[in-house]
XYZ file of C-alpha atoms in Angstrom:
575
model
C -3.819 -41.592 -21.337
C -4.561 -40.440 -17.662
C -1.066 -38.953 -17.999
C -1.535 -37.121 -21.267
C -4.891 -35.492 -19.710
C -2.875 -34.616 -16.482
C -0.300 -32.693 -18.877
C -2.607 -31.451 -21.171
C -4.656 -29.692 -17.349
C -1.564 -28.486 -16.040
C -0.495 -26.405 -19.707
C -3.856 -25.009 -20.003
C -4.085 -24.034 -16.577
C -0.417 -22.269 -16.759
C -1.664 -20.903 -19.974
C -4.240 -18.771 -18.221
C -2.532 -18.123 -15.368
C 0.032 -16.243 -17.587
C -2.217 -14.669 -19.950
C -0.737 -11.471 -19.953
C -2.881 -9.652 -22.250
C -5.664 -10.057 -19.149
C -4.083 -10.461 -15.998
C -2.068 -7.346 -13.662
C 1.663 -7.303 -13.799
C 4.167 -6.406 -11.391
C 6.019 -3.436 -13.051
C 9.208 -3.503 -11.888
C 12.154 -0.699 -11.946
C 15.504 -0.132 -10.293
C 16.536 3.380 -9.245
C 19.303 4.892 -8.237
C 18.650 8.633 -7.212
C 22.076 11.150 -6.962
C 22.919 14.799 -7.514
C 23.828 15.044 -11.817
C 25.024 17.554 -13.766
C 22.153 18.934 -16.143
C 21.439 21.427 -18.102
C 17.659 22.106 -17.460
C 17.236 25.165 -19.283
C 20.383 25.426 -20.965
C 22.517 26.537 -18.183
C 24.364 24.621 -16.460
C 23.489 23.316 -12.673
C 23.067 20.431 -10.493
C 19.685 18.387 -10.309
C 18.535 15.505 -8.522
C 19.010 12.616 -11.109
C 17.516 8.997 -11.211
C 19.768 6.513 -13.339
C 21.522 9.483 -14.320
C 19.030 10.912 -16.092
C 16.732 14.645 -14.948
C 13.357 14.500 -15.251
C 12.827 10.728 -13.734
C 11.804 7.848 -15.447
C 8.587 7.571 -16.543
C 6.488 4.691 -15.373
C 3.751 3.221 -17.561
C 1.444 0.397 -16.145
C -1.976 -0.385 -16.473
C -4.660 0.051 -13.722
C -4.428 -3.173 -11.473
C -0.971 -3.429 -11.783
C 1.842 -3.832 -8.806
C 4.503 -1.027 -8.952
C 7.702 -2.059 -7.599
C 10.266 0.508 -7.213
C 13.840 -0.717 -5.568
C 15.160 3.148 -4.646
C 18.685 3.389 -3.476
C 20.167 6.609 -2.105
C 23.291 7.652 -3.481
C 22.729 10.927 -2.671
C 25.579 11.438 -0.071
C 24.741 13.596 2.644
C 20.864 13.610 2.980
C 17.918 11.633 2.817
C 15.568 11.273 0.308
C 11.899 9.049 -0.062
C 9.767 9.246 -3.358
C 5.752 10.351 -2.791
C 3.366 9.055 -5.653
C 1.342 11.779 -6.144
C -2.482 10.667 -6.764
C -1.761 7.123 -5.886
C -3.750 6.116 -2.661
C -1.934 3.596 -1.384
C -5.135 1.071 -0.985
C -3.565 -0.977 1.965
C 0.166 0.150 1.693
C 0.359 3.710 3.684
C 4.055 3.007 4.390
C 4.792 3.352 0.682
C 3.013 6.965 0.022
C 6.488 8.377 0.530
C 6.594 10.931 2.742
C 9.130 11.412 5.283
C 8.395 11.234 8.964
C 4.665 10.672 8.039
C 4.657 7.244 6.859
C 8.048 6.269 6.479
C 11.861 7.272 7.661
C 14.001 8.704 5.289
C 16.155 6.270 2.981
C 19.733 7.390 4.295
C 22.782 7.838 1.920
C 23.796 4.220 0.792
C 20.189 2.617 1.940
C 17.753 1.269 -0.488
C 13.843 0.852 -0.125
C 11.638 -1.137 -1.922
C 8.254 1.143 -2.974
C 5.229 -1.876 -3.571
C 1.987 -0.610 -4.323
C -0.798 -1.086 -6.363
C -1.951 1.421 -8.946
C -6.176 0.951 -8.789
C -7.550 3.298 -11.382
C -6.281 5.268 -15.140
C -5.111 8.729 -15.056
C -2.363 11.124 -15.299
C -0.086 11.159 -12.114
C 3.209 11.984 -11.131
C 5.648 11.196 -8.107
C 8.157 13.414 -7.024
C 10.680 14.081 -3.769
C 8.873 14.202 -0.113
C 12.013 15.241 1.964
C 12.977 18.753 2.509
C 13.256 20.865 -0.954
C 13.698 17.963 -3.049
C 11.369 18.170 -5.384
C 12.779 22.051 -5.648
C 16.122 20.352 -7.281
C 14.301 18.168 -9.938
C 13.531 15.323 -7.972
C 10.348 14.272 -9.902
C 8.792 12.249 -12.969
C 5.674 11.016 -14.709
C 3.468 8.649 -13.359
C 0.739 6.991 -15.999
C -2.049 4.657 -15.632
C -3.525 3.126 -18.939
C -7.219 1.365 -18.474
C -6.660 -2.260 -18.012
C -6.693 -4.864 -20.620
C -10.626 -5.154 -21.490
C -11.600 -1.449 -20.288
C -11.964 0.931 -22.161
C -11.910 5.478 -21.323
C -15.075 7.585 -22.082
C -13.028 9.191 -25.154
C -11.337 8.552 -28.602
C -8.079 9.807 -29.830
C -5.704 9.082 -32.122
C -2.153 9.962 -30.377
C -0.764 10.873 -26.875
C 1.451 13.164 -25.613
C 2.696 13.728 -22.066
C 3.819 17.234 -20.570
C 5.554 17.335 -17.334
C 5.423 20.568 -15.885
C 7.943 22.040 -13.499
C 9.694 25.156 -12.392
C 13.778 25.483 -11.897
C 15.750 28.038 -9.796
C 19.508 28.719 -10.177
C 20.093 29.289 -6.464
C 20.691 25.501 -4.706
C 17.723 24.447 -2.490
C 20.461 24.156 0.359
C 20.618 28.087 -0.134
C 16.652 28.571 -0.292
C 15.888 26.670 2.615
C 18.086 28.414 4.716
C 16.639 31.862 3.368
C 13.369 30.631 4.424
C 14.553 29.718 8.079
C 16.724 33.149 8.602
C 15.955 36.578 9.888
C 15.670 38.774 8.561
C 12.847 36.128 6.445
C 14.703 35.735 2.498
C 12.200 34.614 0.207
C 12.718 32.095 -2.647
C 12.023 34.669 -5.383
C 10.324 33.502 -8.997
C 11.672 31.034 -10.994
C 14.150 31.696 -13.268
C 12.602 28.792 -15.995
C 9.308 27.231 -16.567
C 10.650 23.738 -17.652
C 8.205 21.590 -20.450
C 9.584 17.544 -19.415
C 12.031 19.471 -17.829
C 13.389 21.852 -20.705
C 13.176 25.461 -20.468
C 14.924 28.414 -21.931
C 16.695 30.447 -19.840
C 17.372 34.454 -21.109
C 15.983 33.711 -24.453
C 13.814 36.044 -26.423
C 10.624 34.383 -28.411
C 12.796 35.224 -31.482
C 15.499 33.482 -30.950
C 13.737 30.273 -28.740
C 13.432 27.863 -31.658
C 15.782 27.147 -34.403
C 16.849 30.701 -35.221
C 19.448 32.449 -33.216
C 20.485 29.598 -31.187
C 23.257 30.460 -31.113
C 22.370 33.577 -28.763
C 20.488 31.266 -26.721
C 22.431 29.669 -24.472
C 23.653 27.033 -26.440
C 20.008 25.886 -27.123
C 20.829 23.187 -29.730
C 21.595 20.961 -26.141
C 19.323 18.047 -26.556
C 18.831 18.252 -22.355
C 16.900 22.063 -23.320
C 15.652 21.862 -26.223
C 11.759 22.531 -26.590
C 9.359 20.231 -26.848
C 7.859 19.342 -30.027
C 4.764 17.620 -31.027
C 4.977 16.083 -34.216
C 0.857 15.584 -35.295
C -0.898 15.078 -38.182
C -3.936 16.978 -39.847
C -7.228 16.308 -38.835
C -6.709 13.777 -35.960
C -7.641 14.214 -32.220
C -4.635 13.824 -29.712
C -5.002 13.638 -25.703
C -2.507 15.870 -24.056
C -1.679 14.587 -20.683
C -0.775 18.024 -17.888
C 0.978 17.898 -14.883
C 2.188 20.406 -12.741
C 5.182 19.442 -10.037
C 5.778 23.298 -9.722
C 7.323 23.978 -6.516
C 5.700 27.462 -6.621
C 4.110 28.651 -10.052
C 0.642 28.430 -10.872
C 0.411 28.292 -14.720
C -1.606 28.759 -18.068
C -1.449 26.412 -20.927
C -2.401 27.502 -24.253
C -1.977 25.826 -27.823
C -2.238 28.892 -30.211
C -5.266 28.185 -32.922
C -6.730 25.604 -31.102
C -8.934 24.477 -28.538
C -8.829 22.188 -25.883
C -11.573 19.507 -24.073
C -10.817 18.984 -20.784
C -11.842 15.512 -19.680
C -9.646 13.863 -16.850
C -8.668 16.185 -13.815
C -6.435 14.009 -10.570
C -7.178 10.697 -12.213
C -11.186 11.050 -12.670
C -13.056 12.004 -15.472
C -15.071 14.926 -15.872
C -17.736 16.169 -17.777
C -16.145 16.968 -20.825
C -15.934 21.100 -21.537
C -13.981 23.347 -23.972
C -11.343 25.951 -23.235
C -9.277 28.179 -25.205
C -6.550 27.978 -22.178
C -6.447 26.406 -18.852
C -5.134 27.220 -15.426
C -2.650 24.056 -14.116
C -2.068 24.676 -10.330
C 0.888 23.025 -8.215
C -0.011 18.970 -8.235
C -2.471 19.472 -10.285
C -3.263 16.993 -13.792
C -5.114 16.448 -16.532
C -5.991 15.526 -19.443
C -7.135 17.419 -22.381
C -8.390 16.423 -26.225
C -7.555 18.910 -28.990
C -7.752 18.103 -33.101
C -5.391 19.142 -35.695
C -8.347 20.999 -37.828
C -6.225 24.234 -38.567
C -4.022 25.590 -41.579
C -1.695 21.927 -42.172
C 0.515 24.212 -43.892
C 1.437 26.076 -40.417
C 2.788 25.091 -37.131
C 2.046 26.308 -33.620
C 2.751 27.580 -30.603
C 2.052 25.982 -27.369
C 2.738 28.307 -24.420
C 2.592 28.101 -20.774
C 2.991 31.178 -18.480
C 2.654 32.479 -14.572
C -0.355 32.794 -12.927
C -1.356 33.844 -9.466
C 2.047 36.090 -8.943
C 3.587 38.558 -10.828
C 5.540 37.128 -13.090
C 9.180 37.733 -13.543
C 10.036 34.646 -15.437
C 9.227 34.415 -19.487
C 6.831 32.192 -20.392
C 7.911 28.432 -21.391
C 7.002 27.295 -25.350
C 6.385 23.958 -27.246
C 5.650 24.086 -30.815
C 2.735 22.039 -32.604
C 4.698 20.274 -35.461
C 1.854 19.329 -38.527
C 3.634 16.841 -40.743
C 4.701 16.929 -42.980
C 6.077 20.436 -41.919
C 9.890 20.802 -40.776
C 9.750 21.418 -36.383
C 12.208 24.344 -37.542
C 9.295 26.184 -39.687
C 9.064 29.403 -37.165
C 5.019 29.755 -36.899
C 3.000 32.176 -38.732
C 1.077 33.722 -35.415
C 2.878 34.827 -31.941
C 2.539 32.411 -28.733
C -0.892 32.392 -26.938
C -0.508 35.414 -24.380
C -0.999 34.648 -21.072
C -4.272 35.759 -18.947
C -3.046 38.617 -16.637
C -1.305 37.295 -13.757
C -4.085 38.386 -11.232
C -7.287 37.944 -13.682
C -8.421 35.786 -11.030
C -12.167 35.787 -12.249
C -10.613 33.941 -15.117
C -8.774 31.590 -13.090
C -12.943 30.922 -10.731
C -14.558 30.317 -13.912
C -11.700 27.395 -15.107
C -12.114 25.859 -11.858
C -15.974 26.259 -11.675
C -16.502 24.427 -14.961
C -15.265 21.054 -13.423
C -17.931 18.565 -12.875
C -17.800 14.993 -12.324
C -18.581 12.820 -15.166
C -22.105 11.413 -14.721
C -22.132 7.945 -13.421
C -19.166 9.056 -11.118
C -19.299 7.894 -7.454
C -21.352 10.555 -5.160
C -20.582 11.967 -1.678
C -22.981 10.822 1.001
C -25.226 13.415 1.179
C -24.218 14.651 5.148
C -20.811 14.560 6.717
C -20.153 13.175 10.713
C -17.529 16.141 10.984
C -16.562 19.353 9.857
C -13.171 20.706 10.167
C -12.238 24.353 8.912
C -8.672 25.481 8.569
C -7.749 29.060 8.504
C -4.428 29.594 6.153
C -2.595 32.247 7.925
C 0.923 33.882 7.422
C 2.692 34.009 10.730
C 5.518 34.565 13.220
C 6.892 32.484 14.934
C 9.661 33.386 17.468
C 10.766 36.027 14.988
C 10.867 33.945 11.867
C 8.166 33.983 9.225
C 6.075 31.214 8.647
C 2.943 29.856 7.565
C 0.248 28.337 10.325
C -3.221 26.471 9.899
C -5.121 27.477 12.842
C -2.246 29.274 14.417
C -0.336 26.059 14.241
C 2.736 25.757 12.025
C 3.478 22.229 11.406
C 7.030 20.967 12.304
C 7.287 16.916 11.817
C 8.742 14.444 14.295
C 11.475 12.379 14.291
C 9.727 9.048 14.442
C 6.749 8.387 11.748
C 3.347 8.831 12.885
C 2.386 6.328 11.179
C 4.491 3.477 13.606
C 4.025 6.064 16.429
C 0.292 5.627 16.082
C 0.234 2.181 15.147
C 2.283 0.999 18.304
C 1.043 3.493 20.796
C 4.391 5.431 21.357
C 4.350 8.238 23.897
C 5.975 11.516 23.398
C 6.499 11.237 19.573
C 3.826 14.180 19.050
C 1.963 16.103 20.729
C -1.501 14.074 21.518
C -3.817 16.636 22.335
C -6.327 17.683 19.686
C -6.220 19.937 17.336
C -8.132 22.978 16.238
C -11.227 22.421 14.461
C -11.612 25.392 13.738
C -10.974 29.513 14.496
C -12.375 32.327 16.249
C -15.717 33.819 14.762
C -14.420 37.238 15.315
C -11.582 36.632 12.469
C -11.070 39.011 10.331
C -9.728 37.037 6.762
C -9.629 40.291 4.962
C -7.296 41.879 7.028
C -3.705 41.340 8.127
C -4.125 39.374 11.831
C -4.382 41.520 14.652
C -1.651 38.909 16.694
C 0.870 37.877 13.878
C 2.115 35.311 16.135
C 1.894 31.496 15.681
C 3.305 28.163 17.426
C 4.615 25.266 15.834
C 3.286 21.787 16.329
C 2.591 18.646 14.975
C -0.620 17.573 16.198
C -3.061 14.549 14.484
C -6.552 15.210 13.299
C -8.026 11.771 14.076
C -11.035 10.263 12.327
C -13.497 7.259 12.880
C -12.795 4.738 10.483
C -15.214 5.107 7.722
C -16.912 8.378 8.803
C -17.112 11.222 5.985
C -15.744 14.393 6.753
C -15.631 18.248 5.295
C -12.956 20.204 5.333
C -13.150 23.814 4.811
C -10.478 25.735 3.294
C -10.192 29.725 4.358
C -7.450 31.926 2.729
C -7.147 35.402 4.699
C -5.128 37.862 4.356
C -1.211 37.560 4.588
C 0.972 39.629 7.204
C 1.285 42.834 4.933
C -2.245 44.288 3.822
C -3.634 43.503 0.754
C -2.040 40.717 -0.204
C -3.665 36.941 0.114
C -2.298 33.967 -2.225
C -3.670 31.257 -4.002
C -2.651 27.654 -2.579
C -3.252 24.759 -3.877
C -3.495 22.025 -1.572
C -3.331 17.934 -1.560
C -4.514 15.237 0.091
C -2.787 12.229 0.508
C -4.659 8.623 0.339
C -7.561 10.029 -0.757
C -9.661 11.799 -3.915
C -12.140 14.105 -2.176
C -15.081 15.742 -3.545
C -14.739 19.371 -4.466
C -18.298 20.588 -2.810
C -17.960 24.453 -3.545
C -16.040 27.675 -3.374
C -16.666 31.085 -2.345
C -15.662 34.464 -1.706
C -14.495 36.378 1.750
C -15.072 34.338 5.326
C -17.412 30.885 5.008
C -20.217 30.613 7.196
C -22.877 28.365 7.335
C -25.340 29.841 5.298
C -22.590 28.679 2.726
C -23.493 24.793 3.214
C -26.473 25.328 1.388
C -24.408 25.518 -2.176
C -22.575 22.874 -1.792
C -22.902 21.133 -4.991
C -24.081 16.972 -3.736
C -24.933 16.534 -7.213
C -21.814 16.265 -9.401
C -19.015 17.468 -7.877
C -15.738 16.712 -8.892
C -13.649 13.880 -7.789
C -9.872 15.857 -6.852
C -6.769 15.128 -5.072
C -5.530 18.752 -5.160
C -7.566 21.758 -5.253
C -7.180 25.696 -4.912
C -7.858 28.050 -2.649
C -8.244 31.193 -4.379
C -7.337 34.671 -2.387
C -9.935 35.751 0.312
C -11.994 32.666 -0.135
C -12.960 29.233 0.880
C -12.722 25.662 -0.296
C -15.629 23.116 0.736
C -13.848 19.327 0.728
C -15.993 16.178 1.461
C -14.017 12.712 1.567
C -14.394 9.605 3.541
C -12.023 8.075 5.888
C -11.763 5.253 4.437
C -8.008 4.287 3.948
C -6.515 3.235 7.202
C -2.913 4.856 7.370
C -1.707 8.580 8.617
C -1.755 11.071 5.674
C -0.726 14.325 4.829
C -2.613 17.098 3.911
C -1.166 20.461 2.672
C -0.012 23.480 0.254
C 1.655 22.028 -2.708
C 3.842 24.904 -2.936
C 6.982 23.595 -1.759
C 8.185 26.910 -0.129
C 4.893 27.292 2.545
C 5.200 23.593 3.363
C 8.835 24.028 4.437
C 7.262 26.919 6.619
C 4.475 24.879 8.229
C 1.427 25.319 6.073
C 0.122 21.647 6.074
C -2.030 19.310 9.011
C -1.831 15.672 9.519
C -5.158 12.792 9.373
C -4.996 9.602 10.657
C -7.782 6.973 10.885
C -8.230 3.320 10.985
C -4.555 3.076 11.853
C -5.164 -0.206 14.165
C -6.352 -1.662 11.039
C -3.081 -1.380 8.744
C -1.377 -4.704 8.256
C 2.524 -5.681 8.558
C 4.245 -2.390 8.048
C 8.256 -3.196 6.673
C 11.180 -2.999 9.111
C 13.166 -0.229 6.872
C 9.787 2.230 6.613
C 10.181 2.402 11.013
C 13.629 1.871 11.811
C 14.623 5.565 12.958
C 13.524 7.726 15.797
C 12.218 6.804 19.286
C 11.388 3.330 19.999
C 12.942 2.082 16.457
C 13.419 -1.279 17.719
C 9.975 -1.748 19.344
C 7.951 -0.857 16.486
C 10.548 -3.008 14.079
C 10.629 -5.927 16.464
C 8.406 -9.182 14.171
C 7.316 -6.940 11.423
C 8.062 -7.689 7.774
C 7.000 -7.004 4.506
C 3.586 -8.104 3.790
């Protein structure tokens, strides 16, 4: 009998201990990452593949899950290492995935196990951290359901999941080297807006869907074909957005109908209506939208350029109501796209975003302030991009082990810039185009809550000044403001401590400022930059550490390159 009780106490207890339905899983997936043939927008090229297959897998899991990636390189003459974009890495900085930041790069042959834990729902992405990577396709979809037992602050009856990208022809072997040259050879736009990484190259609305494929490139290609979205009448579907542009900003419009916005990075907002919406570089969200037009019609969905005059066609879905055929051509031309610099229509997207109530608050004063002057530069004759006159090369050892073991001459030590001259003048060209490189650490008490302001200026020929989008890595910040022309600080006083939005990427629009407020709270090195692949390569990003002293075990293959490799690798192991 004391037997039978023993049994009957050990299957009960195993019983709850692997009651899936409640507890987190380890999600586990097997890549292999190499160069593929593909056909992204029906012509032709070489991508950046995982298991054979352009854009990556998507991972599902559900918040409180493990995500276990096993990554080998087969790539065979260059590195590679995968960044989880909106992740924070809560206690695992060595797996944020970016190269000579937190990790080396996985050499050809290597492999690298990614572990992390995925701590809250929302729309994410990972893509390529080395180089132009991400430039040749190196990217995929990233989504965290509520776990078992919670539940979002919104109904719908379907999902669907766009991946938004943008695709040269030119090799990013051949860009990168543009970029580095003199005379300076920019990147030019995109030839294709890719939808889950299918675009139309060449192709006239006319003959993009079913008719006249034939003088489209061959669109009938399953690996181009546009997306459609088969709904039905009546019902509400959430449309998850993200952007892994390497340079496009973008509009997304579904002709007829409009859109509630109500997840942006991962957080929820308070929930507002749109008739389009602006999707900058690492940007997501999520929006609702119900089928409550004509059932007898389809729709357009289209997504054009933004923030740059566009010379590349806008990319189209179509909104498939059931029990219509996808090839019935819709009654009513695509949404047109906002001009490209309406950029009043761009502020007032952005200035609708407010944190859902009940969302966390920033402390109501920051310990530090830190402002960052985006400038276009020279350096030594070759253009660049600088953050207070410092264009960021990377070392060859990771900060990260550099930091946490105390090496000497892996960076340069001494202290940043906190800020610029007063006398700047942001809505001119700058008066000394010339810039250094560098790759110094802005360091921060463990715990202490710091702003960071944002300034655009003016670019090296007059009159021009981009938007940039920036992201921080390890972190969601709070999104305290914006404004126009140089910030002073007569500016603090709108700073919005009320409900401002939770973000990990955010714009800087041209000749303004960004107000940031975020706590340094995740012990680790992280990057913070423009998520425009092009001005990263050119040195328009900064680096953060704090609380490094604090981060545990850190694996043997995330240090093992550079100076010192053996001393930093020497008892360490995977946690």
């Amino acid at each position: 009998m004391a037997l039978l009780k023993c049994l009957l106490f050990v299957l009960f207890t195993s019983l709850l201990l692997d009651d899936s339905s409640s507890a987190s899983k380890a999600r586990h997936h097997k890549w292999d990452v190499e160069y593929v043939y593909w056909k992204p927008d029906c012509l032709e090229g070489v991508v950046i593949g995982i298991n054979g297959q352009f854009p990556g897998p998507t991972i599902r899991a559900k918040a409180g899950d493990t995500v276990v990636v096993e990554l080998k390189n087969k790539l065979t003459t260059e590195g590679v290492v995968i960044h989880w974009h909106g992740i924070r890495q809560l206690g695992t900085p060595w797996a944020d995935g970016t190269a000579a930041i937190s990790q080396c790069a996985i050499n050809p042959g290597q492999s690298f196990e990614y572990r992390f834990k995925v701590d809250k729902p929302g729309t994410y992405f990972y893509h390529g951290h080395y180089g132009m990577q991400r430039s040749a396709g190196l990217y995929g979809s990233l989504i965290v359901d509520a776990a078992d037992g919670d539940k979002e602050p919104f109904k719908y009856d379907g999902e669907f999941n766009f991946l938004l990208s943008d695709w040269w022809h030119q090799s990013i072997s051949a860009q990168e080297v543009g970029l580095s040259s003199i005379p300076f050879r920019w990147i030019g736009e995109p030839q294709s807006i890719l939808i889950n990484g299918r675009g139309q190259y060449n192709c006239s609305i006319a003959a993009k869907y079913m008719e006249g494929m034939n003088t489209c490139g061959k669109m009938a290609s399953p690996q181009c074909r546009p997306e459609v979205l088969q709904v039905l009448p009546n019902k509400t579907y959430r449309l998850r957005i993200a952007s892994s542009t390497a340079l496009a900003s973008l509009n997304l419009a579904i002709g007829g109908h409009n859109m509630v916005v109500v997840e942006a990075d991962g957080n929820h907002v308070q929930p507002f209506t749109v008739t389009d919406m602006d999707i900058y570089s690492g940007e997501s969200y999520s929006v609702l939208f119900t089928t409550d037009q004509n059932p007898s019609s389809n729709y357009w969905i289209s997504i054009g350029v933004r923030g740059r005059l566009p010379n590349t066609q806008p990319a189209i879905a179509i909104l498939n109501y059931r029990p219509n055929t996808p090839s019935k051509i819709p009654s009513s031309a695509p949404p047109v796209t906002p001009a490209w610099n309406d950029y009043a229509h761009s502020k007032s997207f952005s200035y609708k975003i407010f944190a859902l109530n009940g969302s966390p608050k920033p402390p109501s004063v920051s310990n530090r302030r830190v402002s960052l002057l985006n400038t276009q530069t020279k350096v030594n004759g070759y253009t660049k991009w600088a953050i207070n006159n410092i264009s960021l090369t990377l070392p060859t050892t990771p900060y990260l082990g550099a930091i946490k073991f105390g090496l000497k001459n892996v960076y340069d030590e001494e202290k940043p810039p906190e800020g610029f001259p007063e006398d700047y003048d942001v809505m001119h060209p700058p008066a000394n185009p010339n810039s250094i490189q560098g790759n110094k650490v802005y360091k921060f008490d463990f715990m202490s809550t710091v702003d960071v302001i944002l300034q655009n200026a003016n670019a090296l020929s007059g009159n021009v000044s981009e938007i940039h989008p920036w992201h921080l890595h390890g972190h969601d910040f709070w999104v305290l403001g914006y404004g126009d022309g140089r910030f002073t600080d007569k500016d603090v006083a709108k700073f919005n401590l009320k409900n401002p939005p939770l973000r990990n990427t955010v714009v800087i629009f041209p000749y303004g400022w960004t107000a940031l407020r975020f706590v340094a709270d995740n012990p680790g090195v992280w990057a913070f930059h423009c998520h425009i692949e092009p001005h990263l390569h050119m040195g328009m990003g900064v680096i953060f550490a704090e609380g490094v002293e604090r981060v545990g075990n850190i694996p043997k293959d995330a240090l093992s390159c550079g100076v010192d490799a053996t001393i930093m690798t020497n008892g360490t192991h995977h946690p």
